[in-house]
Coordinates of C-alpha atoms and ligand atoms in Angstrom, one line a residue:
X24 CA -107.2 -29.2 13.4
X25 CA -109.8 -29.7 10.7
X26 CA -108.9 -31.8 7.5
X27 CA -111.1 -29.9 4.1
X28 CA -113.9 -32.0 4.6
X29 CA -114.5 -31.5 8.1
X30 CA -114.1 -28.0 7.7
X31 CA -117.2 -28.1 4.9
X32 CA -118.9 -30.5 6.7
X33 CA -118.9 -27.7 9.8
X34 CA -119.8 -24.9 7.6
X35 CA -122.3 -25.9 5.2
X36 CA -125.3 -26.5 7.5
X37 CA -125.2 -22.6 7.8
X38 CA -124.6 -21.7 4.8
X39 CA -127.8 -23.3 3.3
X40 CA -129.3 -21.6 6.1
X41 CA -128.2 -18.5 5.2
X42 CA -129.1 -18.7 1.3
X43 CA -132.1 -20.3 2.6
X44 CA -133.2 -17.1 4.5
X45 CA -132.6 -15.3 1.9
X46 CA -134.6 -16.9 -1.0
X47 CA -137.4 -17.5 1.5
X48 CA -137.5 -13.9 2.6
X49 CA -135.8 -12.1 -0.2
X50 CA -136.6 -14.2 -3.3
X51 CA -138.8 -11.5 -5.9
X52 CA -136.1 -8.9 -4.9
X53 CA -134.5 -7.6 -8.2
X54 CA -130.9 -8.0 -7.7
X55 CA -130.4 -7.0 -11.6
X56 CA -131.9 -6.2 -15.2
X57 CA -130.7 -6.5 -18.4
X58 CA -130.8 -4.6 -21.5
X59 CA -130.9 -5.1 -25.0
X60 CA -127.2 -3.9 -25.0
X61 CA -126.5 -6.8 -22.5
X62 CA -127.8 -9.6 -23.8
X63 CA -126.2 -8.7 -27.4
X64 CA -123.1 -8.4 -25.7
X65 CA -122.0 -11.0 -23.6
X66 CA -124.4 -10.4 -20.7
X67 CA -121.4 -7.8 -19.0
X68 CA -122.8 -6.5 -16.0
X69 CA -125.6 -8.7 -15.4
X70 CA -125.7 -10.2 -11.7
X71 CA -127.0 -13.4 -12.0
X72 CA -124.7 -15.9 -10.4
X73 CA -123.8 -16.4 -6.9
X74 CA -120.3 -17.4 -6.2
X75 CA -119.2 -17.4 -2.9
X76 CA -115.2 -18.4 -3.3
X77 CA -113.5 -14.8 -5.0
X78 CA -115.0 -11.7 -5.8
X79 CA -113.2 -9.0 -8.7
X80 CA -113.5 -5.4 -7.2
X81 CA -112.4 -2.9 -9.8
X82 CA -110.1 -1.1 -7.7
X83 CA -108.3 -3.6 -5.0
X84 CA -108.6 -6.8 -7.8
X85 CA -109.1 -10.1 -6.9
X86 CA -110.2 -10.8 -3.5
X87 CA -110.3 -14.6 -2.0
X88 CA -113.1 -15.1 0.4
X89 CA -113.1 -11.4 1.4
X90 CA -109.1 -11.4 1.7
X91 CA -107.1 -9.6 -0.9
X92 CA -104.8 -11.3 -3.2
X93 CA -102.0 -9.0 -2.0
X94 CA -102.3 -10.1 1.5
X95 CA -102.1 -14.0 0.4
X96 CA -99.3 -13.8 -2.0
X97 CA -96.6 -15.9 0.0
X98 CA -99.1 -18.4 1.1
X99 CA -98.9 -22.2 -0.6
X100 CA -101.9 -22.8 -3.3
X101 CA -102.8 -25.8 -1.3
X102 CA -103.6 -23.3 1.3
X103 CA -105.8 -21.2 -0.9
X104 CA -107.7 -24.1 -2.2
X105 CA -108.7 -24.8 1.5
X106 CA -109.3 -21.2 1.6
X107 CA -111.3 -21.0 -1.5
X108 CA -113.5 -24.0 -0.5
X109 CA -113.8 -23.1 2.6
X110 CA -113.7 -19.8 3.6
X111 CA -110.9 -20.5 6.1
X112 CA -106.9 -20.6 6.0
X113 CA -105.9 -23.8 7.2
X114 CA -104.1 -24.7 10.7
X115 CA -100.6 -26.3 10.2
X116 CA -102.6 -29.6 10.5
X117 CA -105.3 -29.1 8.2
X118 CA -102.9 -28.0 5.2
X119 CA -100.9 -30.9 6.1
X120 CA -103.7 -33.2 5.9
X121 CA -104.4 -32.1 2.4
X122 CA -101.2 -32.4 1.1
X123 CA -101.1 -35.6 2.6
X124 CA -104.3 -36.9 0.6
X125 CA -103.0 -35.1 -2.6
X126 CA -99.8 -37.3 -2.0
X127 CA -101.6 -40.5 -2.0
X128 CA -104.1 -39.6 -5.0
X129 CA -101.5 -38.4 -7.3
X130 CA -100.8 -41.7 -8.9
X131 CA -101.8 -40.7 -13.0
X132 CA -103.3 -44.0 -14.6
X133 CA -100.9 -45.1 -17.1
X134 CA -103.7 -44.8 -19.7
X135 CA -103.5 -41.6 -19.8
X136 CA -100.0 -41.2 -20.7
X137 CA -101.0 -44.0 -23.9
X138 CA -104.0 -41.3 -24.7
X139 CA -101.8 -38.5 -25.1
X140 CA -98.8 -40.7 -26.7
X141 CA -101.5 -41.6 -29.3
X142 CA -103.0 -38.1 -30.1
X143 CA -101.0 -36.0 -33.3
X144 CA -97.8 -34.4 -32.2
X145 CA -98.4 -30.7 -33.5
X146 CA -101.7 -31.1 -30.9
X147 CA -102.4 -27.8 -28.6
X148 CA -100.9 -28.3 -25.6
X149 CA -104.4 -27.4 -24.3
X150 CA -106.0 -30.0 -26.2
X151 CA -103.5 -32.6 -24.3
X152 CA -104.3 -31.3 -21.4
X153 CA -108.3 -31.6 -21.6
X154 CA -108.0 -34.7 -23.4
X155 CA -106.1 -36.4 -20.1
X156 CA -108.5 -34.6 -17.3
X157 CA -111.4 -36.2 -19.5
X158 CA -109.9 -39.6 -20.1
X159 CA -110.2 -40.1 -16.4
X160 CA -113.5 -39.9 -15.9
X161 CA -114.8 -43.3 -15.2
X162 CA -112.9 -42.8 -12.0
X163 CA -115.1 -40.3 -11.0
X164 CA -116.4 -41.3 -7.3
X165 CA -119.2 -38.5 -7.8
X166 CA -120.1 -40.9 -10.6
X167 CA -120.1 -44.0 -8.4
X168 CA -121.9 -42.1 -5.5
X169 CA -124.5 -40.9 -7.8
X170 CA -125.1 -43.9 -9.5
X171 CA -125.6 -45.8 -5.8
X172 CA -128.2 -43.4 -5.1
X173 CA -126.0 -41.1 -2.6
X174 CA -129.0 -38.3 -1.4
X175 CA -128.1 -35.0 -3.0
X176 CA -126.7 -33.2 -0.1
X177 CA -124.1 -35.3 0.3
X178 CA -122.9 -34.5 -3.3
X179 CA -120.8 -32.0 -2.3
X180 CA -118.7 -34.6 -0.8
X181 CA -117.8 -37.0 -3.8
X182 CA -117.4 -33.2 -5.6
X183 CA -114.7 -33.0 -3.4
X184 CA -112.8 -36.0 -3.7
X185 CA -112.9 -35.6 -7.1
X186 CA -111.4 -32.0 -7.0
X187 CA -108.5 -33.1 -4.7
X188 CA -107.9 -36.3 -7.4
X189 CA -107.7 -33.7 -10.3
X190 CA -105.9 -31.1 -8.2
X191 CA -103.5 -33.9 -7.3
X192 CA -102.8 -35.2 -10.6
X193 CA -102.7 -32.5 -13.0
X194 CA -99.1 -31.8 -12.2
X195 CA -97.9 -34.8 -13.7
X196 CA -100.1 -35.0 -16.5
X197 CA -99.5 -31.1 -17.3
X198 CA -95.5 -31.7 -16.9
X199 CA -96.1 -34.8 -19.3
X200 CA -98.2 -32.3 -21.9
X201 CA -94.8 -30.6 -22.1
X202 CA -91.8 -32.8 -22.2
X203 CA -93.7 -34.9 -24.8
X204 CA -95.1 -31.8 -26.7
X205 CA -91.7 -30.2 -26.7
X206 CA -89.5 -33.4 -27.1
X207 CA -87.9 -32.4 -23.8
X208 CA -87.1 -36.5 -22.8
X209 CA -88.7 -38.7 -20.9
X210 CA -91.6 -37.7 -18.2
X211 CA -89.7 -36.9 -14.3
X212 CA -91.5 -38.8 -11.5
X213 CA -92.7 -36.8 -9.5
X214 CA -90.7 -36.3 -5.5
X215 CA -93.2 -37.5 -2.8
X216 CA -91.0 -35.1 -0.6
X217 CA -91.9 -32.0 -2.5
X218 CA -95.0 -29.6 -1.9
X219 CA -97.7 -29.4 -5.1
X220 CA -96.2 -26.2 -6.8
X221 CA -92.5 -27.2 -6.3
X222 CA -93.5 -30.9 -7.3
X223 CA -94.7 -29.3 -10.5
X224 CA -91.8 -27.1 -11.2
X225 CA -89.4 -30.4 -10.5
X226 CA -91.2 -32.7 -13.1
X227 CA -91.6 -29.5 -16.0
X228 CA -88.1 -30.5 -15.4
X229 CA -86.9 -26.7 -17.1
X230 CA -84.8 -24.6 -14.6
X231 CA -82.9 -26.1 -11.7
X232 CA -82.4 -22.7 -10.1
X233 CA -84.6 -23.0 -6.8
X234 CA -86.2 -19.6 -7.5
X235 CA -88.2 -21.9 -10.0
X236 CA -90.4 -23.5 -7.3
X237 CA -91.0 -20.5 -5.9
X238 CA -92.0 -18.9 -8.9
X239 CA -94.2 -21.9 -10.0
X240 CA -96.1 -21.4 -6.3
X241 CA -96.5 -17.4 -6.6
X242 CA -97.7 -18.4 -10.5
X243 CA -100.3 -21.2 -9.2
X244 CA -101.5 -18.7 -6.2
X245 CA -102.2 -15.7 -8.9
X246 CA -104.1 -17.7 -11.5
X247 CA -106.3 -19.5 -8.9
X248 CA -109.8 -17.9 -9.6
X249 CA -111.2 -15.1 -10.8
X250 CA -115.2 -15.0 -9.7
X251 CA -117.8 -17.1 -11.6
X252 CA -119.1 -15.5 -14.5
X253 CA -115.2 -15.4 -16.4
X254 CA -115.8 -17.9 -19.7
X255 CA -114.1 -21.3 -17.6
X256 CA -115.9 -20.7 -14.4
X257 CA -119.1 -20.2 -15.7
X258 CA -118.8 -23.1 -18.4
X259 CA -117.3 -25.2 -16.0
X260 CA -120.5 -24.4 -13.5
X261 CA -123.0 -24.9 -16.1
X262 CA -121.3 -28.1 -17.5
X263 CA -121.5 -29.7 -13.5
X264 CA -125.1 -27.9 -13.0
X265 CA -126.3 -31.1 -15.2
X266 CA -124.8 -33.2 -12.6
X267 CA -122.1 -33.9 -14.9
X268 CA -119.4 -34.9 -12.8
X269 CA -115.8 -32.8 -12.6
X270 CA -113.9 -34.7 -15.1
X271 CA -116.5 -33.2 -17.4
X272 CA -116.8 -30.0 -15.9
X273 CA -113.4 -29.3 -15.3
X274 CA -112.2 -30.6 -19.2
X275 CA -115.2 -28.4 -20.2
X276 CA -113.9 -24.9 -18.3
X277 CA -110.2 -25.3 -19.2
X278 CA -111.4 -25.5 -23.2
X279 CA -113.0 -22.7 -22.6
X280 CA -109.5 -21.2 -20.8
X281 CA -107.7 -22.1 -24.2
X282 CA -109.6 -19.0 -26.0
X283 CA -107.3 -16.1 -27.3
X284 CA -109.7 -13.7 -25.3
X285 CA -109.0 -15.6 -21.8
X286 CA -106.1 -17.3 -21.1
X287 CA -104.3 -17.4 -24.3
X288 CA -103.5 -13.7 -24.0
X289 CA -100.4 -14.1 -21.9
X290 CA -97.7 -15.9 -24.6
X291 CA -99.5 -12.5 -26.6
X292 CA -98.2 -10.4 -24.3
X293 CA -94.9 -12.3 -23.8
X294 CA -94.9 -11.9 -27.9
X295 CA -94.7 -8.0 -27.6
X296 CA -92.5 -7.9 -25.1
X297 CA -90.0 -10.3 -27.3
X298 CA -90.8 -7.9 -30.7
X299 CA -89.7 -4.7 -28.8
X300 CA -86.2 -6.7 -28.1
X301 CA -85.7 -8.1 -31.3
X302 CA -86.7 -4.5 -32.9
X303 CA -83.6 -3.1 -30.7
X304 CA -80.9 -5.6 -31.7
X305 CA -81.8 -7.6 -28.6
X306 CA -80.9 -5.0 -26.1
X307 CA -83.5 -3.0 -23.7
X308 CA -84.5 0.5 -25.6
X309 CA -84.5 3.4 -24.5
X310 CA -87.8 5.5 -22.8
X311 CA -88.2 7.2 -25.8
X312 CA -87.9 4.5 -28.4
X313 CA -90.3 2.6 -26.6
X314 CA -92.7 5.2 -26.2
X315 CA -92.6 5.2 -29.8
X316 CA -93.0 1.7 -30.2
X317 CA -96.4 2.1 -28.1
X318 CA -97.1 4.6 -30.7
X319 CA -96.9 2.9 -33.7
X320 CA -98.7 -0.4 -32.2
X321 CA -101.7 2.0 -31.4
X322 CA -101.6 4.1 -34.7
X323 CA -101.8 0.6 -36.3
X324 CA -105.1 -0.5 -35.1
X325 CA -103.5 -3.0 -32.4
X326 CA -104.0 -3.1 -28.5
X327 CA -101.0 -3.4 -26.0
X328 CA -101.2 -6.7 -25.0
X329 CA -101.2 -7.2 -21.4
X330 CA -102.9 -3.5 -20.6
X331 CA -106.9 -3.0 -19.8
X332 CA -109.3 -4.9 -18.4
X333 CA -113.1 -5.8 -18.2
X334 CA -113.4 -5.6 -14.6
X335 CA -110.4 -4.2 -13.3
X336 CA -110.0 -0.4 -13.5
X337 CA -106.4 -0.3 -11.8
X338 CA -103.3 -2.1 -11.8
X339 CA -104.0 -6.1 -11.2
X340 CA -102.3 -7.1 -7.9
X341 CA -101.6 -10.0 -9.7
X342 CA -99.2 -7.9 -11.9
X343 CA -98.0 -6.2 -8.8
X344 CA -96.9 -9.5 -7.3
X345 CA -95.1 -10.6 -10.8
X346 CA -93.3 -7.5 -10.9
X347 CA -91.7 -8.1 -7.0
X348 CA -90.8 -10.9 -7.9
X349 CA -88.8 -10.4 -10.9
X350 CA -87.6 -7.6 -9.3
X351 CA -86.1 -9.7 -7.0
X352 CA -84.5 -12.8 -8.9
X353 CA -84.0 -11.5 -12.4
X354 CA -83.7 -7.9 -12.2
X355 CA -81.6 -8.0 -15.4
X356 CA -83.4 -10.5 -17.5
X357 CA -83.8 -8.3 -20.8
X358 CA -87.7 -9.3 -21.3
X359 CA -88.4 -8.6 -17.3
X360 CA -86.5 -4.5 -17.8
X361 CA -88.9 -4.6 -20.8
X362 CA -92.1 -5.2 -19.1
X363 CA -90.7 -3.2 -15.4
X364 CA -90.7 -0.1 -18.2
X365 CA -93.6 -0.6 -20.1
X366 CA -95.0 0.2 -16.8
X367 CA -93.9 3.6 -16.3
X368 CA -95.0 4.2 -19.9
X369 CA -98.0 2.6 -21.3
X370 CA -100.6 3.8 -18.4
X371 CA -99.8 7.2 -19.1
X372 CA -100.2 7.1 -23.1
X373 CA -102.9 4.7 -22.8
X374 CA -104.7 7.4 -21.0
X375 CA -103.3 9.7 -23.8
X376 CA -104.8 8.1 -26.6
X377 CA -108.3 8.0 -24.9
X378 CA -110.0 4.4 -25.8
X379 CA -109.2 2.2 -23.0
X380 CA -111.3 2.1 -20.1
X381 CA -108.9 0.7 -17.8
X382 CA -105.0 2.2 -19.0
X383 CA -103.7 -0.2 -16.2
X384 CA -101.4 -3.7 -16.3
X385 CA -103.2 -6.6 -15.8
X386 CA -102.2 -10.1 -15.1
X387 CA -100.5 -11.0 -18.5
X388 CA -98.1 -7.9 -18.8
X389 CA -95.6 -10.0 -16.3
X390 CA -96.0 -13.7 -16.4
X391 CA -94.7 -14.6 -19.6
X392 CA -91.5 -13.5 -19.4
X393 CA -90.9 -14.6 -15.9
X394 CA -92.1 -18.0 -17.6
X395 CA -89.1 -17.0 -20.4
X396 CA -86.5 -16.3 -17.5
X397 CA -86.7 -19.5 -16.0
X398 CA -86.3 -21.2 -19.9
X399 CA -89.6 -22.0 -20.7
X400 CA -89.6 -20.6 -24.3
X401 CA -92.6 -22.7 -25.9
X402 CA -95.4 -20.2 -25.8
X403 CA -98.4 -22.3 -26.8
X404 CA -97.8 -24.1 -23.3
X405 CA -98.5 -20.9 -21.1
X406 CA -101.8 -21.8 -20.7
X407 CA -100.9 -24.7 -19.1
X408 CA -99.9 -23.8 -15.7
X409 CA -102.6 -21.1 -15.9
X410 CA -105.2 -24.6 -16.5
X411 CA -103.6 -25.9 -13.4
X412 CA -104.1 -23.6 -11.3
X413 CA -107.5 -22.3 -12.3
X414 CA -108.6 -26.0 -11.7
X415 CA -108.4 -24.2 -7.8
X416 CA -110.8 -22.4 -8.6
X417 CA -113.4 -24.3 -10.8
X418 CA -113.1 -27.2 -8.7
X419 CA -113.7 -25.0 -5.2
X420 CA -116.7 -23.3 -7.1
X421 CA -117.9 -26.8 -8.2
X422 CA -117.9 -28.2 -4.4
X423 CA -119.6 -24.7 -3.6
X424 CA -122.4 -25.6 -6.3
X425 CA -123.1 -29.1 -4.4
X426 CA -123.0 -27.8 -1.7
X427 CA -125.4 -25.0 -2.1
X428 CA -127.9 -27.5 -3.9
X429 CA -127.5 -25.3 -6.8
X430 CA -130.0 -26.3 -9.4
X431 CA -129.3 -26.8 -13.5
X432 CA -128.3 -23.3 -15.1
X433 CA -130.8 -22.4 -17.4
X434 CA -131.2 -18.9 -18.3
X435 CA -134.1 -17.9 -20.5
X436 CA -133.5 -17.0 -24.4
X437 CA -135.1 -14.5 -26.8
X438 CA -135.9 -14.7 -30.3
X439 CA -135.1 -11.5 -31.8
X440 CA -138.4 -10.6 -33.2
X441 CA -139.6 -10.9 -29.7
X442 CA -137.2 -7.9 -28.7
X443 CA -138.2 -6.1 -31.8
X444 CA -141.6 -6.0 -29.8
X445 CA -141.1 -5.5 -27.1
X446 CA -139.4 -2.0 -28.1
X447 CA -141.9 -1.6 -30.5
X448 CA -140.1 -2.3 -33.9
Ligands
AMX18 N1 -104.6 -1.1 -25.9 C1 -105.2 -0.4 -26.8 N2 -106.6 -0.2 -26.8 C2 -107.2 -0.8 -25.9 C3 -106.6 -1.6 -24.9 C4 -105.2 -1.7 -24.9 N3 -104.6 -2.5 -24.0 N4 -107.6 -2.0 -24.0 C5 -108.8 -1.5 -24.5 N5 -108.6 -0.8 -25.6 C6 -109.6 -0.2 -26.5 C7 -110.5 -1.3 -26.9 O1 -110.0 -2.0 -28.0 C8 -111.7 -0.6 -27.2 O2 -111.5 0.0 -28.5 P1 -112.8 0.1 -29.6 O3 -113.8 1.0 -28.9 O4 -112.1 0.7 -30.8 O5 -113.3 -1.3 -29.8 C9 -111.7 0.5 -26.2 O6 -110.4 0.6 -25.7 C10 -112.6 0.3 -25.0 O7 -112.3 -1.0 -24.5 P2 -112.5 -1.3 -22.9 O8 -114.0 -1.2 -22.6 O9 -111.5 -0.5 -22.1 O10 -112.0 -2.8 -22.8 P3 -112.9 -4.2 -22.9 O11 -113.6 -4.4 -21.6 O12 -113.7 -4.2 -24.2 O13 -111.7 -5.3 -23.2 C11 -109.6 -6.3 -22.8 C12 -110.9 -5.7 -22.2 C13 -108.8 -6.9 -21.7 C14 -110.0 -7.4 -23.8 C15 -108.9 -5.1 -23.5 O14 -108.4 -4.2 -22.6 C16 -107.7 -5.6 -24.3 O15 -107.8 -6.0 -25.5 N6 -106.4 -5.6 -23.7 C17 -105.3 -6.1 -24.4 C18 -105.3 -7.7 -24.4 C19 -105.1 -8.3 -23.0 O16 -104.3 -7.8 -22.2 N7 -105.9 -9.3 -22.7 C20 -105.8 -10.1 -21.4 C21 -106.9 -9.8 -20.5 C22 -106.8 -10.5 -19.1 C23 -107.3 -11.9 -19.2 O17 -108.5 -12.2 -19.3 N8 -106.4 -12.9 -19.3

């Protein structure tokens, strides 16, 4: 058995080898260019960044250290955080090691709870949950390292017992977000018995049906990472480029995961899905009245929440793995029938009506109302638990970064007149 450290501490000698070869042999070879279009539009496209821990393939989705998601769905996240960092599953041992070490980091300073007691009640549950990551920073042992002179290779190191810190605590303070938010009672301590998802599920304190934990580990597996170049990966990278420690970083992504155009868009989809029910005196419509619901959303200028993607040009796994599920625990559940026949439907009159490059489900069409099912009806907190368990993925990217050396990001600007001459405006 190898705890997460040792693992690293194995595998990163030859993985700086490896980069190394290549920048030394390799390094004026044009991996991309950009066009005008590009860099007026959000850079899509351009290949710029290395990230080692998930890779996006258009067709099979997300795919965890050259494993796809499908094929990792029933595993716990603490395993795919190993597996993220490190480009192995753990043993028995070595996931027991790191729950073990989560275990006895997951003690939330009480000033944290005072922060968030003190900030506005109507606050975004997002803003509560930034606010706490970043009011822990002074116990940041990267900090302490860095300021005792610790050489730069061994950053990785302190990255990494920083990650499992934040990983380890942002159950509690995320359960806290939502029972103070939402005037749900006082906080649940959290079970030293229970696993990291489950533990999460128990202090949300929302559903005692056990189908809850399980939903809550399937939930923190899906959202875990999504490459390096999505808005909280790459803001969270650039923020920790500048040596920044996590606390930073991490705060820094997950404000960037608040965004309507990133992970805001699932209590959207969850939104549709409830409008369609409400618009049919609460019962599940018909094939053709929802077709004609589509319709009119389309004739009206708006998208279908919850269908196309950037990346993605067929159905997400991670929608795949939402709808087995719900087929199997709430097969009934009004909002669940809903979004099971959306599915049938919307691909084929999104191809129909011509505009979307991608007519397929992607991550959002399913969660929400899974999220509804179990009785979590406050929408603004669904980013939440999709903060928690991106933090996965931004802190295994982070430890990557340190690990790699990775310098400061700094890409190059251009003025525009400088564009106008270069095409000869
Ligand atoms: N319904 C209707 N029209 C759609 C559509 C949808 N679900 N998805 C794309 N289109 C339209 C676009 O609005 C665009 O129209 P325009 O030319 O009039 O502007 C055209 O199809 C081409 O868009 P695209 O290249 O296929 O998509 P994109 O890469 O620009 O945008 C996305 C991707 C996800 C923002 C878009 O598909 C969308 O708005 N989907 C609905 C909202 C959603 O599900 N968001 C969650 C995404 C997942 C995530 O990041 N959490």
């Amino acid at each position: 058995m190898a705890t997460l450290k040792e693992k690293l501490a194995e595998k990163i000698p030859a993985w700086r080898e490896r980069a190394g070869k290549l920048v030394n042999k390799h390094g004026d070879r044009a991996i991309s260019g950009v066009t005008i279009q590009q860099a007026y539009g959000g850079m899509r496209g351009v290949k710029g960044l290395v990230c080692d821990t998930s890779l996006v393939d258009p067709q099979k989705g997300l795919i965890i250290r050259g494993i796809p998601l499908k094929d990792l769905v029933h595993k716990m996240p603490e395993e795919i955080f190993y597996l993220l960092c490190t480009g192995e599953l753990p043993d028995k041992a070595g996931l027991k090691s790191l729950q073990d070490e989560m275990s006895a980091k997951a003690k939330v300073p009480g000033y944290v709870f005072k922060v968030l007691d003190a900030m506005p009640e109507d606050s975004h549950p997002m803003v509560l949950l930034d606010t706490g990551i970043l009011c822990m920073e002074r116990e940041s042992v990267f900090k302490k390292k860095y300021d005792e002179g610790v050489a730069k290779g061994e950053y990785w190191e302190s990255t990494l017992d920083d990650s499992i810190t934040l990983m380890a605590r942002l159950p509690a303070v995320a359960a806290y977000v939502y029972r103070r938010r939402f005037k749900k009672g006082g906080p649940i301590d959290p079970d030293p018995k229970l696993d990291w998802g489950a533990n999460y599920a128990h202090m949300l304190g929302v559903s005692d049906d056990p189908e809850f934990a399980n939903f809550m580990r399937l939930y923190l597996v899906l959202h875990c990472d999504h490459e390096g170049g999505n808005v909280s990966a790459f803001t969270c990278r650039t923020v920790n480029s500048a040596l920044s420690d996590l606390y930073y970083a991490l705060s820094a992504g997950l404000n960037g995961l608040a965004g309507p155009l990133h992970g805001l868009a699932n209590q959207e989809c969850l939104g549709f899905v409830l409008g369609i029910l409400e618009k049919h005196g609460n019962k599940v419509p018909s094939d053709d009245q929802l077709k004609k619901f589509v319709w009119d959303t389309l004739n009206s200028g708006r998208v279908i929440p919850g269908y196309g993607h950037a990346v993605l040009r067929a159905t997400d796994p991670r929608f795949s793995a939402f709808l087995d599920f719900g087929k199997r625990v709430c097969p009934e559940d009004p909002a669940f029938k809903v979004v099971e026949r959306l599915f049938t439907l919307v691909p084929d009159i999104l191809m129909e009506h011509g505009k979307a490059k991608n007519p397929w489900p992607n991550v959002d069409a399913g969660s929400g109302s899974l999220l509804y099912h179990f009785g979590m009806k406050e929408f603004p907190y669904y980013t939440v638990p999709f903060g928690v368990s991106r933090a996965m993925g931004l802190c295994s990217q982070a430890v990557e970064a340190r690990a790699m050396m990775t310098p400061i990001t700094r890409p190059k600007s251009v003025v525009t007149d400088w564009i106008e001459k270069e095409v000869g405006m």
